[in-house]
PDB file of C-alpha atoms and ligand atoms in Angstrom:
ATOM      1  CA  MET S   1     142.289 129.453 110.364  1.00 70.00           C
ATOM      2  CA  LYS S   2     142.331 132.292 107.323  1.00 80.00           C
ATOM      3  CA  ALA S   3     144.348 129.541 105.110  1.00 84.00           C
ATOM      4  CA  PHE S   4     140.741 127.321 105.624  1.00 84.00           C
ATOM      5  CA  GLY S   5     138.691 130.400 105.184  1.00 83.00           C
ATOM      6  CA  ASP S   6     140.005 131.357 101.932  1.00 85.00           C
ATOM      7  CA  ILE S   7     139.836 127.423 100.431  1.00 86.00           C
ATOM      8  CA  TRP S   8     136.165 127.473 101.799  1.00 85.00           C
ATOM      9  CA  ARG S   9     135.256 130.766 100.290  1.00 86.00           C
ATOM     10  CA  SER S  10     137.162 130.009  96.839  1.00 93.00           C
ATOM     11  CA  ASN S  11     135.350 129.107  93.578  1.00 92.00           C
ATOM     12  CA  LEU S  12     136.588 125.618  93.259  1.00 93.00           C
ATOM     13  CA  PHE S  13     135.470 124.632  96.705  1.00 95.00           C
ATOM     14  CA  GLN S  14     131.874 125.835  96.288  1.00 95.00           C
ATOM     15  CA  LYS S  15     131.753 123.795  93.522  1.00 95.00           C
ATOM     16  CA  TRP S  16     132.923 120.829  94.845  1.00 96.00           C
ATOM     17  CA  LEU S  17     130.963 121.090  97.910  1.00 97.00           C
ATOM     18  CA  MET S  18     127.681 121.276  94.863  1.00 96.00           C
ATOM     19  CA  ALA S  19     128.647 118.787  93.318  1.00 96.00           C
ATOM     20  CA  ILE S  20     129.351 116.304  96.236  1.00 97.00           C
ATOM     21  CA  THR S  21     126.521 117.244  98.123  1.00 97.00           C
ATOM     22  CA  GLY S  22     124.040 116.805  95.266  1.00 97.00           C
ATOM     23  CA  LEU S  23     125.599 113.016  94.706  1.00 96.00           C
ATOM     24  CA  PHE S  24     124.612 112.738  97.876  1.00 97.00           C
ATOM     25  CA  LEU S  25     121.080 114.157  97.101  1.00 97.00           C
ATOM     26  CA  VAL S  26     120.758 111.633  93.736  1.00 97.00           C
ATOM     27  CA  LEU S  27     120.966 109.109  96.475  1.00 97.00           C
ATOM     28  CA  PHE S  28     118.461 109.898  98.689  1.00 97.00           C
ATOM     29  CA  LEU S  29     116.168 109.766  95.969  1.00 98.00           C
ATOM     30  CA  LEU S  30     117.232 106.650  94.564  1.00 98.00           C
ATOM     31  CA  GLY S  31     116.679 105.521  98.368  1.00 97.00           C
ATOM     32  CA  HIS S  32     113.270 107.108  98.480  1.00 98.00           C
ATOM     33  CA  LEU S  33     112.067 105.814  95.011  1.00 98.00           C
ATOM     34  CA  SER S  34     112.495 102.631  95.788  1.00 98.00           C
ATOM     35  CA  GLY S  35     110.515 102.785  99.177  1.00 97.00           C
ATOM     36  CA  ASN S  36     107.953 104.644  97.148  1.00 98.00           C
ATOM     37  CA  LEU S  37     107.714 102.186  94.334  1.00 98.00           C
ATOM     38  CA  LEU S  38     106.578  99.243  97.297  1.00 98.00           C
ATOM     39  CA  VAL S  39     103.126 100.627  96.963  1.00 98.00           C
ATOM     40  CA  PHE S  40     102.813  98.428  94.011  1.00 98.00           C
ATOM     41  CA  LEU S  41     103.714  95.319  96.382  1.00 97.00           C
ATOM     42  CA  GLY S  42     100.819  96.634  98.295  1.00 95.00           C
ATOM     43  CA  GLN S  43      99.667  98.188 101.292  1.00 96.00           C
ATOM     44  CA  ALA S  44     101.181  95.904 103.623  1.00 96.00           C
ATOM     45  CA  HIS S  45     104.021  96.615 102.267  1.00 96.00           C
ATOM     46  CA  ILE S  46     104.322 100.018 102.124  1.00 97.00           C
ATOM     47  CA  ASN S  47     103.317 100.621 105.666  1.00 96.00           C
ATOM     48  CA  GLU S  48     105.609  98.310 107.293  1.00 96.00           C
ATOM     49  CA  TYR S  49     108.456  99.817 105.493  1.00 97.00           C
ATOM     50  CA  ALA S  50     107.491 103.307 106.656  1.00 96.00           C
ATOM     51  CA  HIS S  51     107.077 102.453 110.349  1.00 96.00           C
ATOM     52  CA  GLY S  52     110.195 100.628 109.613  1.00 96.00           C
ATOM     53  CA  LEU S  53     112.103 103.906 108.958  1.00 96.00           C
ATOM     54  CA  ARG S  54     110.146 105.736 111.818  1.00 95.00           C
ATOM     55  CA  THR S  55     111.045 103.365 114.387  1.00 96.00           C
ATOM     56  CA  MET S  56     114.834 102.147 113.385  1.00 96.00           C
ATOM     57  CA  GLY S  57     116.870 102.414 116.567  1.00 96.00           C
ATOM     58  CA  HIS S  58     113.855 104.089 118.582  1.00 95.00           C
ATOM     59  CA  GLY S  59     113.458 106.840 115.607  1.00 95.00           C
ATOM     60  CA  ALA S  60     117.435 108.341 115.960  1.00 97.00           C
ATOM     61  CA  VAL S  61     118.242 106.483 112.493  1.00 96.00           C
ATOM     62  CA  LEU S  62     115.589 108.372 110.770  1.00 97.00           C
ATOM     63  CA  TRP S  63     116.447 111.802 112.706  1.00 97.00           C
ATOM     64  CA  GLY S  64     120.154 110.920 111.759  1.00 97.00           C
ATOM     65  CA  ALA S  65     118.725 110.977 108.527  1.00 97.00           C
ATOM     66  CA  ARG S  66     116.961 114.315 108.523  1.00 97.00           C
ATOM     67  CA  ILE S  67     119.881 116.003 110.110  1.00 98.00           C
ATOM     68  CA  GLY S  68     122.242 115.004 107.221  1.00 97.00           C
ATOM     69  CA  LEU S  69     119.938 115.563 104.507  1.00 97.00           C
ATOM     70  CA  LEU S  70     119.038 119.241 106.023  1.00 97.00           C
ATOM     71  CA  THR S  71     122.602 119.890 105.975  1.00 98.00           C
ATOM     72  CA  PHE S  72     123.289 118.548 102.685  1.00 97.00           C
ATOM     73  CA  PHE S  73     120.365 120.356 100.971  1.00 97.00           C
ATOM     74  CA  ILE S  74     121.456 123.439 102.912  1.00 97.00           C
ATOM     75  CA  LEU S  75     125.046 123.701 101.963  1.00 97.00           C
ATOM     76  CA  HIS S  76     123.793 122.737  98.246  1.00 97.00           C
ATOM     77  CA  VAL S  77     121.711 125.526  97.426  1.00 95.00           C
ATOM     78  CA  ALA S  78     123.914 128.033  99.447  1.00 95.00           C
ATOM     79  CA  SER S  79     126.982 126.820  97.206  1.00 95.00           C
ATOM     80  CA  ALA S  80     124.305 127.146  94.069  1.00 93.00           C
ATOM     81  CA  ILE S  81     123.127 130.548  94.657  1.00 93.00           C
ATOM     82  CA  THR S  82     127.197 132.236  95.736  1.00 94.00           C
ATOM     83  CA  LEU S  83     128.280 130.658  92.408  1.00 92.00           C
ATOM     84  CA  SER S  84     125.809 132.050  90.469  1.00 88.00           C
ATOM     85  CA  ARG S  85     126.364 135.309  92.334  1.00 89.00           C
ATOM     86  CA  ARG S  86     129.877 135.106  91.283  1.00 89.00           C
ATOM     87  CA  ASN S  87     129.337 134.536  87.966  1.00 84.00           C
ATOM     88  CA  ARG S  88     126.536 137.377  87.683  1.00 81.00           C
ATOM     89  CA  GLN S  89     129.110 139.873  88.804  1.00 83.00           C
ATOM     90  CA  ALA S  90     131.839 138.446  86.818  1.00 80.00           C
ATOM     91  CA  ARG S  91     130.377 138.585  83.700  1.00 68.00           C
ATOM     92  CA  PRO S  92     127.514 142.003  83.828  1.00 59.00           C
ATOM     93  CA  GLN S  93     127.357 141.921  80.552  1.00 59.00           C
ATOM     94  CA  LYS S  94     124.938 139.324  78.911  1.00 55.00           C
ATOM     95  CA  TYR S  95     126.401 136.923  76.076  1.00 51.00           C
ATOM     96  CA  ALA S  96     123.183 135.676  74.806  1.00 49.00           C
ATOM     97  CA  LYS S  97     124.249 134.729  71.687  1.00 48.00           C
ATOM     98  CA  VAL S  98     126.864 132.885  72.528  1.00 46.00           C
ATOM     99  CA  GLU S  99     125.561 131.192  75.638  1.00 47.00           C
ATOM    100  CA  ALA S 100     122.497 129.763  73.809  1.00 46.00           C
ATOM    101  CA  ARG S 101     125.056 128.003  71.495  1.00 47.00           C
ATOM    102  CA  SER S 102     127.255 126.110  74.484  1.00 49.00           C
ATOM    103  CA  SER S 103     124.415 125.602  76.555  1.00 64.00           C
ATOM    104  CA  THR S 104     120.865 123.550  77.132  1.00 68.00           C
ATOM    105  CA  LEU S 105     117.848 125.412  78.539  1.00 71.00           C
ATOM    106  CA  ALA S 106     118.596 123.210  81.401  1.00 68.00           C
ATOM    107  CA  SER S 107     121.727 124.462  82.245  1.00 71.00           C
ATOM    108  CA  ARG S 108     121.283 127.912  82.143  1.00 76.00           C
ATOM    109  CA  THR S 109     117.951 127.853  84.447  1.00 84.00           C
ATOM    110  CA  MET S 110     120.040 125.213  87.288  1.00 90.00           C
ATOM    111  CA  LEU S 111     119.297 128.270  89.950  1.00 88.00           C
ATOM    112  CA  TYR S 112     115.662 128.578  88.708  1.00 90.00           C
ATOM    113  CA  SER S 113     114.507 124.875  88.547  1.00 91.00           C
ATOM    114  CA  GLY S 114     116.562 124.504  91.914  1.00 93.00           C
ATOM    115  CA  LEU S 115     114.008 127.035  93.509  1.00 92.00           C
ATOM    116  CA  LEU S 116     111.047 125.727  92.419  1.00 95.00           C
ATOM    117  CA  LEU S 117     112.476 122.317  93.592  1.00 96.00           C
ATOM    118  CA  ILE S 118     112.783 123.627  96.989  1.00 96.00           C
ATOM    119  CA  SER S 119     108.917 125.234  96.689  1.00 97.00           C
ATOM    120  CA  TYR S 120     107.855 121.496  95.706  1.00 98.00           C
ATOM    121  CA  VAL S 121     109.783 119.883  98.599  1.00 97.00           C
ATOM    122  CA  LEU S 122     108.204 122.072 101.181  1.00 97.00           C
ATOM    123  CA  TYR S 123     104.768 121.318  99.894  1.00 98.00           C
ATOM    124  CA  HIS S 124     105.668 117.902  99.468  1.00 98.00           C
ATOM    125  CA  LEU S 125     106.595 117.824 102.990  1.00 97.00           C
ATOM    126  CA  ALA S 126     104.007 120.131 104.060  1.00 97.00           C
ATOM    127  CA  HIS S 127     101.592 117.380 102.400  1.00 97.00           C
ATOM    128  CA  PHE S 128     103.220 114.445 103.400  1.00 95.00           C
ATOM    129  CA  THR S 129     105.240 114.991 106.926  1.00 94.00           C
ATOM    130  CA  TRP S 130     103.438 117.569 108.692  1.00 94.00           C
ATOM    131  CA  GLY S 131      99.408 117.287 106.642  1.00 93.00           C
ATOM    132  CA  ALA S 132      99.251 121.130 106.728  1.00 95.00           C
ATOM    133  CA  VAL S 133      98.160 120.886 103.343  1.00 95.00           C
ATOM    134  CA  HIS S 134      95.362 118.168 101.666  1.00 94.00           C
ATOM    135  CA  ALA S 135      95.174 117.744 105.527  1.00 92.00           C
ATOM    136  CA  GLN S 136      91.887 115.755 104.841  1.00 90.00           C
ATOM    137  CA  HIS S 137      94.499 112.702 102.975  1.00 88.00           C
ATOM    138  CA  TYR S 138      96.736 113.040 105.927  1.00 86.00           C
ATOM    139  CA  ALA S 139      97.349 109.452 107.953  1.00 70.00           C
ATOM    140  CA  GLN S 140      93.731 109.424 109.158  1.00 75.00           C
ATOM    141  CA  ALA S 141      93.524 105.859 108.795  1.00 82.00           C
ATOM    142  CA  THR S 142      95.253 103.225 110.619  1.00 92.00           C
ATOM    143  CA  PHE S 143      96.801 100.247 109.256  1.00 95.00           C
ATOM    144  CA  ILE S 144      97.161  96.193 111.162  1.00 95.00           C
ATOM    145  CA  LEU S 145     100.830  95.167 110.375  1.00 94.00           C
ATOM    146  CA  PRO S 146     100.994  91.288 110.101  1.00 90.00           C
ATOM    147  CA  SER S 147     103.289  91.454 113.134  1.00 90.00           C
ATOM    148  CA  GLY S 148      99.931  92.848 115.141  1.00 94.00           C
ATOM    149  CA  GLU S 149     101.632  97.200 115.703  1.00 93.00           C
ATOM    150  CA  LEU S 150      98.698  99.293 114.576  1.00 95.00           C
ATOM    151  CA  VAL S 151     100.577 101.801 112.300  1.00 95.00           C
ATOM    152  CA  PRO S 152      99.630 105.200 110.275  1.00 93.00           C
ATOM    153  CA  ASP S 153      98.383 103.704 106.904  1.00 95.00           C
ATOM    154  CA  VAL S 154     100.738 105.679 104.880  1.00 96.00           C
ATOM    155  CA  TYR S 155      99.378 103.520 101.488  1.00 96.00           C
ATOM    156  CA  THR S 156      95.915 104.881 102.087  1.00 96.00           C
ATOM    157  CA  MET S 157      97.027 108.424 102.655  1.00 96.00           C
ATOM    158  CA  VAL S 158      99.178 108.147  99.219  1.00 97.00           C
ATOM    159  CA  VAL S 159      95.703 106.676  97.095  1.00 97.00           C
ATOM    160  CA  LYS S 160      93.570 109.500  98.332  1.00 96.00           C
ATOM    161  CA  SER S 161      96.136 111.950  97.609  1.00 97.00           C
ATOM    162  CA  PHE S 162      96.497 110.553  94.120  1.00 98.00           C
ATOM    163  CA  SER S 163      93.054 110.251  93.392  1.00 97.00           C
ATOM    164  CA  GLU S 164      92.947 113.972  93.028  1.00 97.00           C
ATOM    165  CA  PRO S 165      93.580 115.142  89.834  1.00 97.00           C
ATOM    166  CA  LEU S 166      94.765 118.293  91.081  1.00 97.00           C
ATOM    167  CA  ILE S 167      97.430 116.680  93.380  1.00 98.00           C
ATOM    168  CA  THR S 168      98.385 114.222  90.806  1.00 98.00           C
ATOM    169  CA  VAL S 169      99.322 117.130  88.214  1.00 98.00           C
ATOM    170  CA  LEU S 170     101.125 119.397  90.836  1.00 98.00           C
ATOM    171  CA  TYR S 171     103.434 116.267  91.190  1.00 98.00           C
ATOM    172  CA  LEU S 172     103.894 115.211  87.780  1.00 98.00           C
ATOM    173  CA  LEU S 173     104.863 118.555  86.693  1.00 97.00           C
ATOM    174  CA  SER S 174     107.807 118.656  89.465  1.00 97.00           C
ATOM    175  CA  MET S 175     108.610 115.393  88.143  1.00 98.00           C
ATOM    176  CA  VAL S 176     109.147 117.034  84.883  1.00 96.00           C
ATOM    177  CA  MET S 177     111.399 119.533  87.053  1.00 95.00           C
ATOM    178  CA  VAL S 178     113.350 117.218  88.665  1.00 96.00           C
ATOM    179  CA  GLY S 179     114.268 115.365  85.486  1.00 95.00           C
ATOM    180  CA  LEU S 180     115.256 118.713  83.800  1.00 92.00           C
ATOM    181  CA  HIS S 181     117.307 119.416  86.416  1.00 94.00           C
ATOM    182  CA  LEU S 182     118.789 115.880  87.264  1.00 95.00           C
ATOM    183  CA  ASN S 183     120.078 115.644  83.369  1.00 91.00           C
ATOM    184  CA  HIS S 184     122.257 118.636  83.960  1.00 89.00           C
ATOM    185  CA  ALA S 185     123.335 118.378  87.592  1.00 92.00           C
ATOM    186  CA  ILE S 186     124.533 114.821  87.700  1.00 92.00           C
ATOM    187  CA  ALA S 187     126.611 115.158  84.395  1.00 86.00           C
ATOM    188  CA  SER S 188     128.030 118.631  85.641  1.00 88.00           C
ATOM    189  CA  ALA S 189     128.459 117.303  88.754  1.00 92.00           C
ATOM    190  CA  PHE S 190     131.135 114.442  87.614  1.00 89.00           C
ATOM    191  CA  GLN S 191     132.656 117.169  85.847  1.00 86.00           C
ATOM    192  CA  THR S 192     133.589 118.988  88.428  1.00 90.00           C
ATOM    193  CA  LEU S 193     134.822 116.133  90.295  1.00 89.00           C
ATOM    194  CA  GLY S 194     137.150 115.702  87.297  1.00 82.00           C
ATOM    195  CA  VAL S 195     135.962 112.941  85.671  1.00 82.00           C
ATOM    196  CA  THR S 196     137.924 113.195  82.328  1.00 77.00           C
ATOM    197  CA  ASN S 197     138.804 109.945  81.103  1.00 80.00           C
ATOM    198  CA  ARG S 198     138.188 109.549  78.048  1.00 82.00           C
ATOM    199  CA  ARG S 199     136.667 106.262  78.297  1.00 81.00           C
ATOM    200  CA  ILE S 200     134.392 107.093  81.266  1.00 82.00           C
ATOM    201  CA  VAL S 201     133.048 110.147  80.244  1.00 83.00           C
ATOM    202  CA  PRO S 202     130.933 108.604  77.427  1.00 86.00           C
ATOM    203  CA  MET S 203     129.680 107.005  80.398  1.00 84.00           C
ATOM    204  CA  VAL S 204     128.619 109.718  82.577  1.00 83.00           C
ATOM    205  CA  ARG S 205     127.171 111.366  79.472  1.00 85.00           C
ATOM    206  CA  THR S 206     124.911 108.945  79.358  1.00 90.00           C
ATOM    207  CA  ILE S 207     124.789 108.294  83.271  1.00 89.00           C
ATOM    208  CA  GLY S 208     123.125 111.463  83.653  1.00 89.00           C
ATOM    209  CA  PRO S 209     120.174 111.481  81.553  1.00 93.00           C
ATOM    210  CA  ALA S 210     119.588 108.152  82.214  1.00 95.00           C
ATOM    211  CA  LEU S 211     119.879 108.861  85.976  1.00 95.00           C
ATOM    212  CA  SER S 212     117.464 111.832  85.663  1.00 96.00           C
ATOM    213  CA  ILE S 213     114.801 109.913  83.408  1.00 97.00           C
ATOM    214  CA  LEU S 214     114.565 106.932  85.641  1.00 97.00           C
ATOM    215  CA  ILE S 215     114.419 108.686  88.769  1.00 98.00           C
ATOM    216  CA  ALA S 216     111.663 111.381  86.656  1.00 98.00           C
ATOM    217  CA  LEU S 217     109.425 108.438  85.887  1.00 98.00           C
ATOM    218  CA  GLY S 218     109.843 106.499  88.591  1.00 98.00           C
ATOM    219  CA  PHE S 219     107.965 109.370  91.051  1.00 98.00           C
ATOM    220  CA  SER S 220     105.827 109.788  88.177  1.00 98.00           C
ATOM    221  CA  ALA S 221     105.060 105.888  87.688  1.00 98.00           C
ATOM    222  CA  VAL S 222     102.891 105.924  91.867  1.00 98.00           C
ATOM    223  CA  PRO S 223     100.455 109.166  91.114  1.00 98.00           C
ATOM    224  CA  LEU S 224      99.712 108.291  87.042  1.00 98.00           C
ATOM    225  CA  ALA S 225      98.910 104.068  88.182  1.00 98.00           C
ATOM    226  CA  ILE S 226      97.013 105.540  91.080  1.00 98.00           C
ATOM    227  CA  ILE S 227      94.737 108.569  89.106  1.00 98.00           C
ATOM    228  CA  LEU S 228      94.655 105.910  86.061  1.00 98.00           C
ATOM    229  CA  GLY S 229      92.853 102.872  88.814  1.00 97.00           C
ATOM    230  CA  LEU S 230      95.626 100.933  88.815  1.00 97.00           C
ATOM    231  CA  VAL S 231      96.479 101.137  92.437  1.00 97.00           C
ATOM    232  CA  LYS S 232      93.315 101.411  94.678  1.00 93.00           C
ATOM    233  CA  ILE S 233      92.472 100.959  98.290  1.00 89.00           C
TER     234      ILE S 233
HETATM  235  C1  HEM O   1     105.681 110.846  93.071  1.00 84.02           C
HETATM  236  C2  HEM O   1     106.738 111.213  93.906  1.00 84.02           C
HETATM  237  C3  HEM O   1     106.389 111.226  95.407  1.00 84.02           C
HETATM  238  C4  HEM O   1     106.091 110.448  96.669  1.00 84.02           C
HETATM  239  C5  HEM O   1     104.451 109.910  96.124  1.00 84.02           C
HETATM  240  C6  HEM O   1     106.599 110.853  97.427  1.00 84.02           C
HETATM  241  C7  HEM O   1     106.284 110.229  98.885  1.00 84.02           C
HETATM  242  C8  HEM O   1     106.405 110.627 100.201  1.00 84.02           C
HETATM  243  C9  HEM O   1     105.962 110.068 101.427  1.00 84.02           C
HETATM  244  C10 HEM O   1     104.788 109.212 101.697  1.00 84.02           C
HETATM  245  C11 HEM O   1     106.968 110.884 102.243  1.00 84.02           C
HETATM  246  C12 HEM O   1     106.399 110.208 103.675  1.00 84.02           C
HETATM  247  C13 HEM O   1     106.544 109.492 104.644  1.00 84.02           C
HETATM  248  C14 HEM O   1     106.171 109.118 106.123  1.00 84.02           C
HETATM  249  O1  HEM O   1     105.226 108.885 106.002  1.00 84.02           O
HETATM  250  O2  HEM O   1     106.809 109.150 106.675  1.00 84.02           O
HETATM  251  C15 HEM O   1     107.538 110.859 101.910  1.00 84.02           C
HETATM  252  C16 HEM O   1     108.796 111.799 102.350  1.00 84.02           C
HETATM  253  C17 HEM O   1     109.333 112.339 102.008  1.00 84.02           C
HETATM  254  N1  HEM O   1     109.918 113.235 100.558  1.00 84.02           N
HETATM  255 FE1  HEM O   1     108.949 112.535  99.150  1.00 84.02          FE
HETATM  256  N2  HEM O   1     107.500 111.356  97.450  1.00 84.02           N
HETATM  257  C18 HEM O   1     107.860 111.590  96.128  1.00 84.02           C
HETATM  258  C19 HEM O   1     108.701 112.344  95.338  1.00 84.02           C
HETATM  259  C20 HEM O   1     109.834 112.975  96.395  1.00 84.02           C
HETATM  260  C21 HEM O   1     110.827 114.056  95.739  1.00 84.02           C
HETATM  261  C22 HEM O   1     110.992 114.487  94.390  1.00 84.02           C
HETATM  262  C23 HEM O   1     111.709 114.652  96.636  1.00 84.02           C
HETATM  263  C24 HEM O   1     112.688 115.748  97.129  1.00 84.02           C
HETATM  264  C25 HEM O   1     113.401 116.315  95.756  1.00 84.02           C
HETATM  265  C26 HEM O   1     111.391 113.813  97.975  1.00 84.02           C
HETATM  266  C27 HEM O   1     111.560 114.274  99.304  1.00 84.02           C
HETATM  267  C28 HEM O   1     110.738 113.858 100.561  1.00 84.02           C
HETATM  268  C29 HEM O   1     111.726 114.344 101.934  1.00 84.02           C
HETATM  269  C30 HEM O   1     112.600 114.981 102.115  1.00 84.02           C
HETATM  270  C31 HEM O   1     110.650 114.118 102.957  1.00 84.02           C
HETATM  271  C32 HEM O   1     110.508 113.818 103.987  1.00 84.02           C
HETATM  272  C33 HEM O   1     111.284 112.459 104.910  1.00 84.02           C
HETATM  273  C34 HEM O   1     111.260 112.275 106.291  1.00 84.02           C
HETATM  274  O3  HEM O   1     112.077 113.417 106.925  1.00 84.02           O
HETATM  275  O4  HEM O   1     110.481 112.134 106.887  1.00 84.02           O
HETATM  276  N3  HEM O   1     109.950 112.933  97.681  1.00 84.02           N
HETATM  277  N4  HEM O   1     107.801 111.560 100.635  1.00 84.02           N
END
């Protein structure tokens, strides 16, 4: 038991935990993004998809995924805070110049961009999942699927929300934050997991920025298209 505790507390284990949970969260983002892009195929597609997610396995699949996602999220944040605290304790004096040269702005601000991301996720859940903010847009409308089922109209909720410039700006700024956080995070996760092969390292260096740009631009496409009037009710 003590051996397990020692491993759990070790820096190496905490780094692995942060990397692996982070990569799973990236997979979630890719899945979420592909679902969101259904907005461009029209109202029926996105509403059918959202309804399918909610009712799959009588709701058990969605709840299973939510519990898994929350667990990964908590482990990711906890390991990040633990490592950052240990780093600071181990190095009380700031080597400002050395750090600035060897690291990027994103890498030096990972903890802060991460904490901002948590605020974004809470706001986002309050907006689209709980209807606690911008309640005037929250799934008031219903939609009849081609199968005849009456379901919540996610499409109308999203389009009405992003027709408000303030909401769109808040989301777009948050997506810049998502991009900056992932840009450093993906490359650093692979490094932690020991991807050091000379042929793979350049690929990883490309995959990190490419994926972060794809995710940030992909998520931004929906609010941008709506505010520009390209997607409407
Ligand atoms: C412009 C970008 C985004 C849009 C338009 C969007 C849209 C949505 C919508 C409509 C829902 C609710 C679906 C339903 O009615 O069941 C949702 C849920 C969710 N979104 Fe997003 N999303 C965006 C970006 C993000 C990002 C970047 C993250 C994470 C960092 C995220 C995390 C979540 C989570 C955790 C849920 C709750 C899933 C659940 O438990 O039901 N979203 N999103």
